[in-house]
mmCIF file of N, CA and C in Angstrom:
data_model
loop_
_atom_site.group_PDB
_atom_site.id
_atom_site.type_symbol
_atom_site.label_atom_id
_atom_site.label_comp_id
_atom_site.label_asym_id
_atom_site.label_seq_id
_atom_site.Cartn_x
_atom_site.Cartn_y
_atom_site.Cartn_z
ATOM 1 N N MET X 85 121.574 90.923 95.890
ATOM 2 C CA MET X 85 121.472 91.861 94.805
ATOM 3 C C MET X 85 120.221 92.726 94.935
ATOM 4 N N GLY X 86 119.682 92.863 96.107
ATOM 5 C CA GLY X 86 118.510 93.711 96.297
ATOM 6 C C GLY X 86 117.249 93.053 95.800
ATOM 7 N N ASN X 87 116.281 93.870 95.450
ATOM 8 C CA ASN X 87 114.987 93.403 94.994
ATOM 9 C C ASN X 87 115.118 92.697 93.640
ATOM 10 N N GLU X 88 114.760 91.425 93.602
ATOM 11 C CA GLU X 88 114.910 90.664 92.355
ATOM 12 C C GLU X 88 113.971 91.153 91.255
ATOM 13 N N ASN X 89 112.932 91.908 91.624
ATOM 14 C CA ASN X 89 112.011 92.466 90.637
ATOM 15 C C ASN X 89 112.322 93.911 90.273
ATOM 16 N N SER X 90 113.464 94.415 90.740
ATOM 17 C CA SER X 90 113.851 95.784 90.375
ATOM 18 C C SER X 90 114.108 95.829 88.871
ATOM 19 N N ILE X 91 113.992 97.009 88.304
ATOM 20 C CA ILE X 91 114.249 97.178 86.870
ATOM 21 C C ILE X 91 115.665 96.721 86.536
ATOM 22 N N SER X 92 116.610 97.053 87.393
ATOM 23 C CA SER X 92 118.002 96.662 87.168
ATOM 24 C C SER X 92 118.161 95.139 87.088
ATOM 25 N N ASN X 93 117.603 94.440 88.066
ATOM 26 C CA ASN X 93 117.720 92.977 88.068
ATOM 27 C C ASN X 93 116.938 92.337 86.933
ATOM 28 N N ARG X 94 115.777 92.884 86.617
ATOM 29 C CA ARG X 94 115.000 92.356 85.497
ATOM 30 C C ARG X 94 115.749 92.583 84.177
ATOM 31 N N ALA X 95 116.436 93.707 84.059
ATOM 32 C CA ALA X 95 117.206 93.997 82.850
ATOM 33 C C ALA X 95 118.339 92.986 82.683
ATOM 34 N N VAL X 96 119.050 92.700 83.759
ATOM 35 C CA VAL X 96 120.136 91.712 83.683
ATOM 36 C C VAL X 96 119.578 90.348 83.300
ATOM 37 N N ARG X 97 118.463 89.954 83.906
ATOM 38 C CA ARG X 97 117.858 88.657 83.552
ATOM 39 C C ARG X 97 117.454 88.616 82.076
ATOM 40 N N ARG X 98 116.899 89.715 81.581
ATOM 41 C CA ARG X 98 116.479 89.747 80.169
ATOM 42 C C ARG X 98 117.678 89.624 79.242
ATOM 43 N N VAL X 99 118.786 90.277 79.584
ATOM 44 C CA VAL X 99 119.995 90.175 78.764
ATOM 45 C C VAL X 99 120.572 88.759 78.832
ATOM 46 N N MET X 100 120.556 88.152 79.994
ATOM 47 C CA MET X 100 121.021 86.759 80.114
ATOM 48 C C MET X 100 120.183 85.854 79.198
ATOM 49 N N GLU X 101 118.876 86.047 79.205
ATOM 50 C CA GLU X 101 117.983 85.262 78.335
ATOM 51 C C GLU X 101 118.297 85.517 76.866
ATOM 52 N N TYR X 102 118.467 86.779 76.515
ATOM 53 C CA TYR X 102 118.756 87.132 75.131
ATOM 54 C C TYR X 102 120.061 86.487 74.663
ATOM 55 N N GLU X 103 121.088 86.597 75.454
ATOM 56 C CA GLU X 103 122.381 86.015 75.076
ATOM 57 C C GLU X 103 122.266 84.502 74.884
ATOM 58 N N ALA X 104 121.536 83.834 75.758
ATOM 59 C CA ALA X 104 121.328 82.389 75.611
ATOM 60 C C ALA X 104 120.541 82.093 74.330
ATOM 61 N N GLU X 105 119.547 82.920 74.014
ATOM 62 C CA GLU X 105 118.771 82.760 72.772
ATOM 63 C C GLU X 105 119.663 82.902 71.541
ATOM 64 N N GLN X 106 120.742 83.653 71.665
ATOM 65 C CA GLN X 106 121.684 83.870 70.564
ATOM 66 C C GLN X 106 122.774 82.799 70.540
ATOM 67 N N ASN X 107 122.564 81.724 71.283
ATOM 68 C CA ASN X 107 123.524 80.621 71.374
ATOM 69 C C ASN X 107 124.867 81.059 71.936
ATOM 70 N N ARG X 108 124.812 81.993 72.872
ATOM 71 C CA ARG X 108 125.992 82.428 73.586
ATOM 72 C C ARG X 108 125.895 81.877 75.006
ATOM 73 N N GLU X 109 126.988 81.882 75.715
ATOM 74 C CA GLU X 109 127.024 81.396 77.095
ATOM 75 C C GLU X 109 127.245 82.574 78.041
ATOM 76 N N PRO X 110 126.162 83.139 78.595
ATOM 77 C CA PRO X 110 126.307 84.288 79.507
ATOM 78 C C PRO X 110 126.561 83.847 80.945
ATOM 79 N N ILE X 111 127.390 84.620 81.630
ATOM 80 C CA ILE X 111 127.682 84.367 83.046
ATOM 81 C C ILE X 111 127.457 85.676 83.799
ATOM 82 N N ASP X 112 126.627 85.628 84.826
ATOM 83 C CA ASP X 112 126.338 86.804 85.648
ATOM 84 C C ASP X 112 127.558 87.080 86.524
ATOM 85 N N MET X 113 128.152 88.265 86.345
ATOM 86 C CA MET X 113 129.370 88.624 87.065
ATOM 87 C C MET X 113 129.140 89.704 88.120
ATOM 88 N N GLN X 114 127.897 90.053 88.379
ATOM 89 C CA GLN X 114 127.599 91.181 89.258
ATOM 90 C C GLN X 114 128.182 91.044 90.654
ATOM 91 N N THR X 115 128.247 89.850 91.173
ATOM 92 C CA THR X 115 128.725 89.670 92.543
ATOM 93 C C THR X 115 130.185 89.222 92.609
ATOM 94 N N ASN X 116 130.840 89.137 91.462
ATOM 95 C CA ASN X 116 132.240 88.724 91.434
ATOM 96 C C ASN X 116 133.118 89.970 91.565
ATOM 97 N N ALA X 117 133.728 90.140 92.718
ATOM 98 C CA ALA X 117 134.526 91.339 93.013
ATOM 99 C C ALA X 117 135.740 91.495 92.094
ATOM 100 N N LYS X 118 136.168 90.419 91.442
ATOM 101 C CA LYS X 118 137.324 90.492 90.541
ATOM 102 C C LYS X 118 136.974 91.153 89.215
ATOM 103 N N PHE X 119 135.689 91.226 88.922
ATOM 104 C CA PHE X 119 135.245 91.781 87.647
ATOM 105 C C PHE X 119 134.368 92.998 87.913
ATOM 106 N N LYS X 120 134.950 94.175 87.804
ATOM 107 C CA LYS X 120 134.206 95.421 88.026
ATOM 108 C C LYS X 120 134.040 96.142 86.701
ATOM 109 N N GLY X 121 132.926 96.847 86.576
ATOM 110 C CA GLY X 121 132.711 97.645 85.384
ATOM 111 C C GLY X 121 131.776 97.026 84.375
ATOM 112 N N PHE X 122 131.296 95.822 84.646
ATOM 113 C CA PHE X 122 130.318 95.196 83.770
ATOM 114 C C PHE X 122 129.552 94.140 84.551
ATOM 115 N N ASP X 123 128.419 93.716 83.999
ATOM 116 C CA ASP X 123 127.517 92.804 84.702
ATOM 117 C C ASP X 123 127.573 91.365 84.214
ATOM 118 N N ILE X 124 127.856 91.171 82.937
ATOM 119 C CA ILE X 124 127.777 89.842 82.329
ATOM 120 C C ILE X 124 128.998 89.610 81.442
ATOM 121 N N LEU X 125 129.547 88.405 81.514
ATOM 122 C CA LEU X 125 130.508 87.941 80.508
ATOM 123 C C LEU X 125 129.734 86.980 79.620
ATOM 124 N N SER X 126 129.858 87.145 78.314
ATOM 125 C CA SER X 126 129.129 86.282 77.391
ATOM 126 C C SER X 126 130.092 85.753 76.344
ATOM 127 N N PHE X 127 130.080 84.445 76.185
ATOM 128 C CA PHE X 127 131.005 83.766 75.283
ATOM 129 C C PHE X 127 130.261 83.184 74.088
ATOM 130 N N SER X 128 130.852 83.339 72.902
ATOM 131 C CA SER X 128 130.319 82.627 71.743
ATOM 132 C C SER X 128 130.581 81.139 71.975
ATOM 133 N N LYS X 129 129.841 80.305 71.276
ATOM 134 C CA LYS X 129 129.994 78.845 71.468
ATOM 135 C C LYS X 129 131.428 78.382 71.220
ATOM 136 N N ASP X 130 132.106 78.993 70.236
ATOM 137 C CA ASP X 130 133.487 78.596 69.940
ATOM 138 C C ASP X 130 134.507 79.307 70.831
ATOM 139 N N LYS X 131 134.015 80.156 71.739
ATOM 140 C CA LYS X 131 134.839 80.909 72.703
ATOM 141 C C LYS X 131 135.760 81.933 72.043
ATOM 142 N N LYS X 132 135.523 82.245 70.767
ATOM 143 C CA LYS X 132 136.377 83.206 70.075
ATOM 144 C C LYS X 132 135.941 84.646 70.303
ATOM 145 N N GLU X 133 134.668 84.840 70.637
ATOM 146 C CA GLU X 133 134.193 86.190 70.930
ATOM 147 C C GLU X 133 133.713 86.239 72.373
ATOM 148 N N ILE X 134 134.277 87.167 73.128
ATOM 149 C CA ILE X 134 133.881 87.368 74.524
ATOM 150 C C ILE X 134 133.354 88.791 74.646
ATOM 151 N N ARG X 135 132.177 88.917 75.215
ATOM 152 C CA ARG X 135 131.606 90.230 75.472
ATOM 153 C C ARG X 135 131.574 90.485 76.969
ATOM 154 N N ALA X 136 132.069 91.631 77.364
ATOM 155 C CA ALA X 136 131.902 92.121 78.729
ATOM 156 C C ALA X 136 130.757 93.121 78.625
ATOM 157 N N ILE X 137 129.617 92.789 79.215
ATOM 158 C CA ILE X 137 128.391 93.547 78.997
ATOM 159 C C ILE X 137 127.988 94.329 80.239
ATOM 160 N N GLU X 138 127.837 95.633 80.065
ATOM 161 C CA GLU X 138 127.241 96.477 81.100
ATOM 162 C C GLU X 138 125.766 96.591 80.752
ATOM 163 N N VAL X 139 124.897 96.312 81.721
ATOM 164 C CA VAL X 139 123.449 96.339 81.497
ATOM 165 C C VAL X 139 122.846 97.538 82.227
ATOM 166 N N LYS X 140 122.035 98.286 81.502
ATOM 167 C CA LYS X 140 121.269 99.372 82.094
ATOM 168 C C LYS X 140 119.810 99.161 81.726
ATOM 169 N N GLY X 141 118.947 99.276 82.706
ATOM 170 C CA GLY X 141 117.515 99.145 82.481
ATOM 171 C C GLY X 141 116.811 100.433 82.841
ATOM 172 N N THR X 142 115.726 100.726 82.119
ATOM 173 C CA THR X 142 114.957 101.926 82.400
ATOM 174 C C THR X 142 113.477 101.687 82.146
ATOM 175 N N ALA X 143 112.654 102.346 82.944
ATOM 176 C CA ALA X 143 111.197 102.290 82.776
ATOM 177 C C ALA X 143 110.606 103.666 83.024
ATOM 178 N N VAL X 144 111.335 104.699 82.682
ATOM 179 C CA VAL X 144 110.835 106.059 82.895
ATOM 180 C C VAL X 144 110.250 106.604 81.596
ATOM 181 N N VAL X 145 109.376 107.584 81.713
ATOM 182 C CA VAL X 145 108.690 108.142 80.545
ATOM 183 C C VAL X 145 109.677 108.827 79.606
ATOM 184 N N ASN X 146 110.408 109.798 80.092
ATOM 185 C CA ASN X 146 111.411 110.500 79.279
ATOM 186 C C ASN X 146 112.749 109.799 79.452
ATOM 187 N N TRP X 147 112.855 108.636 78.873
ATOM 188 C CA TRP X 147 113.974 107.746 79.140
ATOM 189 C C TRP X 147 115.227 108.081 78.339
ATOM 190 N N GLY X 148 116.298 107.586 78.854
ATOM 191 C CA GLY X 148 117.602 107.664 78.219
ATOM 192 C C GLY X 148 118.452 106.570 78.854
ATOM 193 N N ILE X 149 119.723 106.653 78.685
ATOM 194 C CA ILE X 149 120.610 105.668 79.307
ATOM 195 C C ILE X 149 120.856 106.100 80.748
ATOM 196 N N PRO X 150 120.539 105.227 81.708
ATOM 197 C CA PRO X 150 120.776 105.585 83.117
ATOM 198 C C PRO X 150 122.252 105.878 83.381
ATOM 199 N N GLN X 151 122.479 106.578 84.481
ATOM 200 C CA GLN X 151 123.838 106.971 84.839
ATOM 201 C C GLN X 151 124.747 105.760 85.035
ATOM 202 N N LEU X 152 126.002 105.989 84.695
ATOM 203 C CA LEU X 152 127.042 104.982 84.876
ATOM 204 C C LEU X 152 127.804 105.292 86.157
ATOM 205 N N PHE X 153 128.345 104.264 86.763
ATOM 206 C CA PHE X 153 129.146 104.441 87.964
ATOM 207 C C PHE X 153 130.611 104.596 87.589
ATOM 208 N N ASP X 154 131.399 105.156 88.497
ATOM 209 C CA ASP X 154 132.811 105.386 88.189
ATOM 210 C C ASP X 154 133.558 104.103 87.870
ATOM 211 N N THR X 155 133.123 102.961 88.384
ATOM 212 C CA THR X 155 133.784 101.690 88.079
ATOM 213 C C THR X 155 133.477 101.210 86.664
ATOM 214 N N GLU X 156 132.520 101.843 85.992
ATOM 215 C CA GLU X 156 132.111 101.420 84.654
ATOM 216 C C GLU X 156 132.780 102.224 83.542
ATOM 217 N N ILE X 157 133.555 103.242 83.931
ATOM 218 C CA ILE X 157 134.249 104.116 82.989
ATOM 219 C C ILE X 157 135.732 104.150 83.361
ATOM 220 N N THR X 158 136.603 104.061 82.346
ATOM 221 C CA THR X 158 138.043 104.138 82.608
ATOM 222 C C THR X 158 138.434 105.584 82.883
ATOM 223 N N LYS X 159 139.633 105.778 83.399
ATOM 224 C CA LYS X 159 140.109 107.130 83.702
ATOM 225 C C LYS X 159 140.214 108.001 82.451
ATOM 226 N N ASP X 160 140.429 107.372 81.301
ATOM 227 C CA ASP X 160 140.510 108.158 80.066
ATOM 228 C C ASP X 160 139.171 108.248 79.332
ATOM 229 N N GLY X 161 138.087 107.990 80.035
ATOM 230 C CA GLY X 161 136.755 108.234 79.495
ATOM 231 C C GLY X 161 136.241 107.220 78.506
ATOM 232 N N LYS X 162 136.485 105.948 78.784
ATOM 233 C CA LYS X 162 135.975 104.876 77.926
ATOM 234 C C LYS X 162 135.180 103.900 78.780
ATOM 235 N N LEU X 163 134.232 103.242 78.146
ATOM 236 C CA LEU X 163 133.457 102.213 78.819
ATOM 237 C C LEU X 163 134.364 101.033 79.136
ATOM 238 N N VAL X 164 134.298 100.509 80.356
ATOM 239 C CA VAL X 164 135.079 99.323 80.726
ATOM 240 C C VAL X 164 134.599 98.117 79.930
ATOM 241 N N ALA X 165 133.292 97.980 79.810
ATOM 242 C CA ALA X 165 132.677 96.862 79.091
ATOM 243 C C ALA X 165 132.928 96.988 77.591
ATOM 244 N N THR X 166 132.792 95.873 76.885
ATOM 245 C CA THR X 166 132.883 95.908 75.427
ATOM 246 C C THR X 166 131.564 96.315 74.793
ATOM 247 N N HIS X 167 130.460 96.138 75.554
ATOM 248 C CA HIS X 167 129.125 96.479 75.060
ATOM 249 C C HIS X 167 128.267 97.020 76.193
ATOM 250 N N LEU X 168 127.384 97.956 75.849
ATOM 251 C CA LEU X 168 126.367 98.411 76.775
ATOM 252 C C LEU X 168 125.031 97.925 76.214
ATOM 253 N N TYR X 169 124.291 97.170 77.020
ATOM 254 C CA TYR X 169 122.957 96.710 76.633
ATOM 255 C C TYR X 169 121.957 97.540 77.415
ATOM 256 N N LEU X 170 121.099 98.250 76.683
ATOM 257 C CA LEU X 170 120.064 99.066 77.291
ATOM 258 C C LEU X 170 118.736 98.331 77.144
ATOM 259 N N VAL X 171 118.085 98.075 78.271
ATOM 260 C CA VAL X 171 116.806 97.366 78.274
ATOM 261 C C VAL X 171 115.723 98.362 78.651
ATOM 262 N N LYS X 172 114.778 98.568 77.740
ATOM 263 C CA LYS X 172 113.686 99.522 77.938
ATOM 264 C C LYS X 172 112.429 98.764 78.329
ATOM 265 N N PHE X 173 111.852 99.164 79.466
ATOM 266 C CA PHE X 173 110.595 98.598 79.940
ATOM 267 C C PHE X 173 109.502 99.654 79.804
ATOM 268 N N ASN X 174 108.269 99.227 79.637
ATOM 269 C CA ASN X 174 107.132 100.138 79.551
ATOM 270 C C ASN X 174 106.969 100.850 80.889
ATOM 271 N N PRO X 175 106.847 102.186 80.879
ATOM 272 C CA PRO X 175 106.729 102.936 82.143
ATOM 273 C C PRO X 175 105.483 102.580 82.959
ATOM 274 N N ASN X 176 104.413 102.171 82.289
ATOM 275 C CA ASN X 176 103.164 101.866 82.990
ATOM 276 C C ASN X 176 103.076 100.416 83.443
ATOM 277 N N THR X 177 103.380 99.491 82.538
ATOM 278 C CA THR X 177 103.224 98.067 82.852
ATOM 279 C C THR X 177 104.495 97.434 83.395
ATOM 280 N N LYS X 178 105.630 98.101 83.167
ATOM 281 C CA LYS X 178 106.956 97.590 83.551
ATOM 282 C C LYS X 178 107.324 96.317 82.784
ATOM 283 N N GLU X 179 106.641 96.083 81.656
ATOM 284 C CA GLU X 179 106.955 94.934 80.804
ATOM 285 C C GLU X 179 108.052 95.312 79.813
ATOM 286 N N PHE X 180 108.838 94.324 79.410
ATOM 287 C CA PHE X 180 109.919 94.519 78.454
ATOM 288 C C PHE X 180 109.367 95.096 77.150
ATOM 289 N N GLU X 181 110.082 96.097 76.601
ATOM 290 C CA GLU X 181 109.707 96.690 75.311
ATOM 291 C C GLU X 181 110.788 96.529 74.255
ATOM 292 N N LYS X 182 112.022 96.967 74.591
ATOM 293 C CA LYS X 182 113.079 97.020 73.588
ATOM 294 C C LYS X 182 114.429 96.691 74.203
ATOM 295 N N LEU X 183 115.303 96.201 73.350
ATOM 296 C CA LEU X 183 116.689 95.965 73.733
ATOM 297 C C LEU X 183 117.578 96.673 72.726
ATOM 298 N N PHE X 184 118.556 97.406 73.229
ATOM 299 C CA PHE X 184 119.545 98.080 72.398
ATOM 300 C C PHE X 184 120.915 97.525 72.770
ATOM 301 N N ILE X 185 121.703 97.174 71.771
ATOM 302 C CA ILE X 185 123.070 96.692 71.996
ATOM 303 C C ILE X 185 124.009 97.719 71.396
ATOM 304 N N ILE X 186 124.782 98.366 72.257
ATOM 305 C CA ILE X 186 125.662 99.447 71.821
ATOM 306 C C ILE X 186 127.114 99.032 72.072
ATOM 307 N N PRO X 187 127.899 98.816 71.018
ATOM 308 C CA PRO X 187 129.315 98.500 71.221
ATOM 309 C C PRO X 187 130.028 99.682 71.889
ATOM 310 N N ALA X 188 130.957 99.390 72.762
ATOM 311 C CA ALA X 188 131.699 100.447 73.460
ATOM 312 C C ALA X 188 132.388 101.373 72.468
ATOM 313 N N SER X 189 132.785 100.846 71.333
ATOM 314 C CA SER X 189 133.479 101.660 70.327
ATOM 315 C C SER X 189 132.575 102.743 69.725
ATOM 316 N N SER X 190 131.270 102.661 69.949
ATOM 317 C CA SER X 190 130.340 103.684 69.444
ATOM 318 C C SER X 190 130.375 104.959 70.272
ATOM 319 N N PHE X 191 130.884 104.862 71.495
ATOM 320 C CA PHE X 191 130.948 106.028 72.375
ATOM 321 C C PHE X 191 132.271 106.762 72.184
ATOM 322 N N LEU X 192 132.188 108.075 72.219
ATOM 323 C CA LEU X 192 133.381 108.922 72.257
ATOM 324 C C LEU X 192 133.566 109.380 73.690
ATOM 325 N N SER X 193 134.770 109.753 74.061
ATOM 326 C CA SER X 193 134.986 110.200 75.441
ATOM 327 C C SER X 193 134.115 111.410 75.762
ATOM 328 N N GLU X 194 133.821 112.242 74.758
ATOM 329 C CA GLU X 194 132.981 113.407 75.024
ATOM 330 C C GLU X 194 131.491 113.062 75.173
ATOM 331 N N ASP X 195 131.130 111.795 74.971
ATOM 332 C CA ASP X 195 129.753 111.360 75.223
ATOM 333 C C ASP X 195 129.482 111.219 76.719
ATOM 334 N N PHE X 196 130.527 111.201 77.513
ATOM 335 C CA PHE X 196 130.387 111.026 78.950
ATOM 336 C C PHE X 196 130.591 112.352 79.667
ATOM 337 N N LYS X 197 129.752 112.590 80.638
ATOM 338 C CA LYS X 197 129.872 113.801 81.451
ATOM 339 C C LYS X 197 130.056 113.350 82.891
ATOM 340 N N GLU X 198 131.165 113.766 83.473
ATOM 341 C CA GLU X 198 131.430 113.375 84.852
ATOM 342 C C GLU X 198 130.604 114.224 85.805
ATOM 343 N N ILE X 199 129.881 113.515 86.652
ATOM 344 C CA ILE X 199 129.185 114.146 87.770
ATOM 345 C C ILE X 199 129.604 113.294 88.967
ATOM 346 N N ARG X 200 128.720 112.748 89.712
ATOM 347 C CA ARG X 200 129.111 111.766 90.730
ATOM 348 C C ARG X 200 129.129 110.386 90.105
ATOM 349 N N ALA X 201 128.571 110.295 88.918
ATOM 350 C CA ALA X 201 128.583 109.091 88.091
ATOM 351 C C ALA X 201 128.758 109.609 86.661
ATOM 352 N N TYR X 202 128.554 108.775 85.685
ATOM 353 C CA TYR X 202 128.677 109.210 84.300
ATOM 354 C C TYR X 202 127.318 109.140 83.625
ATOM 355 N N ARG X 203 127.030 110.173 82.863
ATOM 356 C CA ARG X 203 125.779 110.247 82.113
ATOM 357 C C ARG X 203 126.147 110.295 80.637
ATOM 358 N N ILE X 204 125.408 109.562 79.829
ATOM 359 C CA ILE X 204 125.613 109.633 78.391
ATOM 360 C C ILE X 204 124.809 110.822 77.893
ATOM 361 N N LYS X 205 125.508 111.763 77.283
ATOM 362 C CA LYS X 205 124.886 113.018 76.883
ATOM 363 C C LYS X 205 124.043 112.856 75.623
ATOM 364 N N SER X 206 123.206 113.849 75.369
ATOM 365 C CA SER X 206 122.265 113.786 74.250
ATOM 366 C C SER X 206 122.951 113.745 72.892
ATOM 367 N N ASN X 207 124.194 114.204 72.788
ATOM 368 C CA ASN X 207 124.855 114.156 71.481
ATOM 369 C C ASN X 207 125.032 112.720 70.982
ATOM 370 N N PHE X 208 125.137 111.742 71.888
ATOM 371 C CA PHE X 208 125.214 110.343 71.458
ATOM 372 C C PHE X 208 123.897 109.912 70.832
ATOM 373 N N TYR X 209 122.776 110.304 71.437
ATOM 374 C CA TYR X 209 121.456 109.945 70.897
ATOM 375 C C TYR X 209 121.264 110.564 69.510
ATOM 376 N N THR X 210 121.647 111.826 69.377
ATOM 377 C CA THR X 210 121.493 112.516 68.104
ATOM 378 C C THR X 210 122.387 111.869 67.048
ATOM 379 N N ARG X 211 123.627 111.668 67.381
ATOM 380 C CA ARG X 211 124.590 111.067 66.449
ATOM 381 C C ARG X 211 124.193 109.644 66.087
ATOM 382 N N SER X 212 123.495 108.955 66.979
ATOM 383 C CA SER X 212 123.128 107.558 66.776
ATOM 384 C C SER X 212 121.675 107.387 66.354
ATOM 385 N N ASP X 213 121.065 108.447 65.817
ATOM 386 C CA ASP X 213 119.676 108.402 65.363
ATOM 387 C C ASP X 213 118.764 107.860 66.444
ATOM 388 N N LYS X 214 118.876 108.426 67.627
ATOM 389 C CA LYS X 214 118.048 108.073 68.787
ATOM 390 C C LYS X 214 118.061 106.563 69.059
ATOM 391 N N LEU X 215 119.210 105.938 68.900
ATOM 392 C CA LEU X 215 119.485 104.530 69.203
ATOM 393 C C LEU X 215 118.881 103.549 68.207
ATOM 394 N N LYS X 216 118.215 104.006 67.154
ATOM 395 C CA LYS X 216 117.555 103.098 66.213
ATOM 396 C C LYS X 216 118.506 102.069 65.616
ATOM 397 N N LYS X 217 119.741 102.468 65.315
ATOM 398 C CA LYS X 217 120.658 101.518 64.679
ATOM 399 C C LYS X 217 121.144 100.433 65.634
ATOM 400 N N PHE X 218 120.875 100.589 66.929
ATOM 401 C CA PHE X 218 121.306 99.594 67.898
ATOM 402 C C PHE X 218 120.186 98.655 68.342
ATOM 403 N N GLU X 219 118.952 98.977 67.970
ATOM 404 C CA GLU X 219 117.819 98.154 68.410
ATOM 405 C C GLU X 219 117.893 96.796 67.750
ATOM 406 N N VAL X 220 117.634 95.746 68.516
ATOM 407 C CA VAL X 220 117.630 94.388 67.997
ATOM 408 C C VAL X 220 116.243 93.788 68.147
ATOM 409 N N GLN X 221 115.948 92.862 67.282
ATOM 410 C CA GLN X 221 114.660 92.162 67.355
ATOM 411 C C GLN X 221 114.788 91.024 68.355
ATOM 412 N N THR X 222 113.796 90.895 69.209
ATOM 413 C CA THR X 222 113.780 89.823 70.195
ATOM 414 C C THR X 222 112.446 89.105 70.101
ATOM 415 N N LYS X 223 112.398 87.963 70.740
ATOM 416 C CA LYS X 223 111.154 87.183 70.734
ATOM 417 C C LYS X 223 110.090 87.850 71.550
#
């Protein structure tokens, strides 16, 4: 999976930790070729709620949601995953700052712009009060 200290890998590890802290059972699916379009499957203890989680991490100054790959978006412009978890790291220290949990149902097809990958456009940030309603408290 490349550099284990990359922002991407650190973001996945942080989400795995968070899900476990929430008494969920997360499974890293990144290397499982049968499951494309998300990074983690997370099960509630009673197995009644299953989340397919796409994780994006960022540590840039003028940050936003990093680009999505074509395997992460359906042909009709929807997120494959049930949730997108955005992990924000400090640009200077690279330490964890914030976690945002965005249900796939919060995105509209027009929130995605096709390039060589998919970018979440600024109208989602504006409509979502700059992600404030998705921020969760963590330890």
